[in-house]
Amino acid sequence: MPHSESPAESDDSPIPMIDVDQQQQEDAVAESTTADVPEPQEPADEDVDMVDSNATTHTHATTQALEAESRAVSQAEAQDHQETPVSEAATSAPSESKPATGVKLEELFDEMDSDEDDEFPTTKAAKREPASSPDLLSSQSDMEIDLHEASDPEVMRTFYQRLFPWRYLFQWLNHSPTPTNDFGHREFAFTLQNDAYLRYQSFATSDLLRKDVLRLMPSRFEIGPVYTANPRDRKTLRNSSAFRPLSKELCFDIDLTDYDDIRTCCAKASICQKCWQFITMAIKVVDTALREDFGFKHIMWVYSGRRGAHAWVCDKKARALDDQKRRAIAGYLEVIRGGAQSGKKVNLRRPLHPHLVRSLDILKQHFQADVLEAQDPWRTEDQQEKLLALLPSDQKQLVSALRNKWASSPDRPSTLKWADIDTVAKTSTAKNFDTKSLLDAKQDIVLEYTYPRLDIEVSKKLNHLLKSPFVVHPGTGRVCVPIDVKRNLEGFDPLGVPTVQSLIREIDEWKKPEIKNGEDEKHTADWEKTSLKGYIEFFRSFVLALMKDEREVKVKREREEEGGGGGEGMEF
C-alpha cells in the first residue's frame, strides 16, 4: 500500500523553541513566574518534531548487580524521606548505596511499593513539605479546590509531588530498575506556563527529572528518543553527525477532530461517549494489526486527556526501527486519505488485503450500532447527498431512485436509508447491473465511517516527541491515563477519567482503615487513596512485563555469546 513521504523538517515551530543551558533555563523560569500568564490555550494533541537533547552517561553492569543496587537505593531513599524535608532533599545529591545480591525483579517491585519514599509519599510524610499542598487540602473546601484550574502551580505541585508515578515512568523508559543510557540519553521537552518550550532536556535518574519538573512546573512534558550521546552534551561533540536519534517507541496518535465530518454529536474539542466509540474502533483495529501482523507484544494505549488516544509500542524491535520502516508500518495502516473537504476518502484495490478483511469483520458491528444508530450521519438532505456520492458513479438509476424515495420521507433515519440501498438495487431494471461494484462501494463506505483516522506524521519519524503518560491536560484537568485494552476497552469513559482537582479532594477525604489486633500498620501511598490507583497498578504491571522480557532476552544473548566463545556447548 503506498505511503506518502514525510515532509522535510522545518526550523519553524508554532511554539517558541529554546536551546537552553542552565542559565537560560533560569531566565525562562523567572519569566514564567513574573510575566502575566495568558488564558490557557487548547494545546494541539499533535506533538512537536525534535531538534536537540541531553543526559549523563552510565555504564551497564550485570542484570543482577543492577537490580540489587536499585533495591539498596530504594531503601536509602525511604530512610532519607523520613529524615529530610522535601525543601532540603530537593537540593541534595543522590545517595550512594552498596549493592546487595540475589534480588528477583518481582521482589524488587514489592520492596519499592512497601517503602515510604519521595515518589509516592503518604499524607503523613507530605505534611512535612512546606511547598506542597497539604495546606491546599486542609484549608479549602471542595468547591474552592474545583475553582483552581489544572494549570494552577500549587495544584500541579501537589500532583507531581504526591501522585505522579515517577519510578514506574523511569523503569518504563529505562527498561531496567537502575539507570542506563536508555533513560540517561533520552530527550524530554518541557512546555512552561509562559509557553516557552525547552528542548533537549535529559536526566540520569527519575529523581533528577522529578526535581526539575518541580522546579520548572511545566504545563506538560513530552518524551523523545534515546540519542547516541547525552542530549545536553550535543554542542560539545566534535562531530555533529555523531549526535543522532538511536531508538524510540513506535507511536500512533488518534484524534476525534479528524472525525468531525462524520460525527454528528460533537465537534472540535467537545466529546461524548457516543463519538468516543470511534476511538474504541480505532484502538481495536490498530492494536490487532500490530500484534497479529507485526508480532508486537508490549503496546500501551494512553488517553490524551481530552479527545484522543496515543499508542506506545515498546518492544525492543519496535524501538529500533528506522524512519523508513516506521513509514512502511504507518503506510500499511493508513486507509483514510484526504481532508474533510475531499470526496471519497477510501479507494481500495480488490481483492482486499487480509488486514482489511479482518478490520471489516471487527468494524461491521460498530457500524450498525455506533454509526448508523448513534450518529445517524445521513438524516438531512445534505448529509444523504454525501452517501449518494459514495455509490458507484455508473449506478445513476440507483442513485436517482434512492433520492426520490428519501425525498418523500425527509425524516427517514440512516439505518433505513442504508437498508434502502440493497432494497432498491434488487428492483433495478438497469441492464448489466453490477452488484459487485455496489458491494465494493458499500465496504468502502463502512471503512470510511469506521476505520482509524491516524495522524500519520506522529508514526513516521524516530525523532518525534509525544506527550508523556500521566501528565495533566491543562484544558480539562484530566490525567493522561493508560487504557486497559484487554479488560476494559469498551467500558473506558473519557469523561470519567479523574481530574487533578478531584484527586486532591480524594486524598483529603480518604479515611485510614482500622488496624486489627496483631497487624502492622501499612503505609499507604497517596495515589493508592485515589481513583488513580487502578491506572497506576495497570501501568506498573505493564512495566514489569516489559522489563522481564528485556531481561530474559539479555540473559539469553549473554548465554549464547558465552557458548559461542567456548566451542560447542555440552548437550544433555
PDB file of N, CA and C in Angstrom, residues 105-106 109 297-298 538-552:
ATOM      1  N   LEU A 105      13.181  -9.694  40.249  1.00  0.00           N
ATOM      2  CA  LEU A 105      12.522  -8.479  39.755  1.00  0.00           C
ATOM      3  C   LEU A 105      11.200  -8.239  40.462  1.00  0.00           C
ATOM      4  N   GLU A 106      10.423  -9.319  40.683  1.00  0.00           N
ATOM      5  CA  GLU A 106       9.129  -9.163  41.355  1.00  0.00           C
ATOM      6  C   GLU A 106       9.307  -8.669  42.786  1.00  0.00           C
ATOM      7  N   PHE A 109      10.044  -4.929  42.964  1.00  0.00           N
ATOM      8  CA  PHE A 109       8.848  -4.091  42.904  1.00  0.00           C
ATOM      9  C   PHE A 109       8.123  -4.072  44.238  1.00  0.00           C
ATOM     10  N   LYS A 297       4.257  -7.028  21.061  1.00  0.00           N
ATOM     11  CA  LYS A 297       3.633  -7.563  22.281  1.00  0.00           C
ATOM     12  C   LYS A 297       3.327  -6.483  23.307  1.00  0.00           C
ATOM     13  N   HIS A 298       4.263  -5.569  23.519  1.00  0.00           N
ATOM     14  CA  HIS A 298       4.134  -4.573  24.598  1.00  0.00           C
ATOM     15  C   HIS A 298       3.592  -3.253  24.026  1.00  0.00           C
ATOM     16  N   PHE A 538      -2.082  -0.777  36.755  1.00  0.00           N
ATOM     17  CA  PHE A 538      -2.019  -1.320  35.399  1.00  0.00           C
ATOM     18  C   PHE A 538      -0.690  -0.946  34.734  1.00  0.00           C
ATOM     19  N   PHE A 539      -0.283   0.309  34.896  1.00  0.00           N
ATOM     20  CA  PHE A 539       0.990   0.774  34.333  1.00  0.00           C
ATOM     21  C   PHE A 539       2.150  -0.012  34.937  1.00  0.00           C
ATOM     22  N   ARG A 540       2.095  -0.235  36.236  1.00  0.00           N
ATOM     23  CA  ARG A 540       3.145  -0.995  36.922  1.00  0.00           C
ATOM     24  C   ARG A 540       3.253  -2.410  36.357  1.00  0.00           C
ATOM     25  N   SER A 541       2.124  -3.070  36.129  1.00  0.00           N
ATOM     26  CA  SER A 541       2.149  -4.433  35.600  1.00  0.00           C
ATOM     27  C   SER A 541       2.679  -4.445  34.166  1.00  0.00           C
ATOM     28  N   PHE A 542       2.353  -3.409  33.387  1.00  0.00           N
ATOM     29  CA  PHE A 542       2.866  -3.308  32.024  1.00  0.00           C
ATOM     30  C   PHE A 542       4.381  -3.162  32.038  1.00  0.00           C
ATOM     31  N   VAL A 543       4.876  -2.297  32.922  1.00  0.00           N
ATOM     32  CA  VAL A 543       6.316  -2.060  33.022  1.00  0.00           C
ATOM     33  C   VAL A 543       7.037  -3.326  33.485  1.00  0.00           C
ATOM     34  N   LEU A 544       6.467  -4.025  34.452  1.00  0.00           N
ATOM     35  CA  LEU A 544       7.077  -5.251  34.961  1.00  0.00           C
ATOM     36  C   LEU A 544       7.209  -6.296  33.856  1.00  0.00           C
ATOM     37  N   ALA A 545       6.158  -6.453  33.041  1.00  0.00           N
ATOM     38  CA  ALA A 545       6.202  -7.429  31.947  1.00  0.00           C
ATOM     39  C   ALA A 545       7.249  -7.038  30.907  1.00  0.00           C
ATOM     40  N   LEU A 546       7.338  -5.742  30.613  1.00  0.00           N
ATOM     41  CA  LEU A 546       8.324  -5.267  29.649  1.00  0.00           C
ATOM     42  C   LEU A 546       9.749  -5.509  30.154  1.00  0.00           C
ATOM     43  N   MET A 547      10.007  -5.166  31.419  1.00  0.00           N
ATOM     44  CA  MET A 547      11.336  -5.353  31.988  1.00  0.00           C
ATOM     45  C   MET A 547      11.710  -6.834  32.063  1.00  0.00           C
ATOM     46  N   LYS A 548      10.745  -7.666  32.355  1.00  0.00           N
ATOM     47  CA  LYS A 548      11.002  -9.101  32.445  1.00  0.00           C
ATOM     48  C   LYS A 548      11.439  -9.651  31.092  1.00  0.00           C
ATOM     49  N   ASP A 549      10.746  -9.248  30.027  1.00  0.00           N
ATOM     50  CA  ASP A 549      11.115  -9.699  28.690  1.00  0.00           C
ATOM     51  C   ASP A 549      12.487  -9.176  28.283  1.00  0.00           C
ATOM     52  N   GLU A 550      12.753  -7.914  28.610  1.00  0.00           N
ATOM     53  CA  GLU A 550      14.060  -7.331  28.276  1.00  0.00           C
ATOM     54  C   GLU A 550      15.188  -8.096  28.983  1.00  0.00           C
ATOM     55  N   ARG A 551      14.957  -8.442  30.230  1.00  0.00           N
ATOM     56  CA  ARG A 551      15.982  -9.159  30.992  1.00  0.00           C
ATOM     57  C   ARG A 551      16.198 -10.561  30.434  1.00  0.00           C
ATOM     58  N   GLU A 552      15.102 -11.251  30.082  1.00  0.00           N
ATOM     59  CA  GLU A 552      15.231 -12.605  29.557  1.00  0.00           C
ATOM     60  C   GLU A 552      15.982 -12.619  28.236  1.00  0.00           C
TER      61      GLU A 552
END
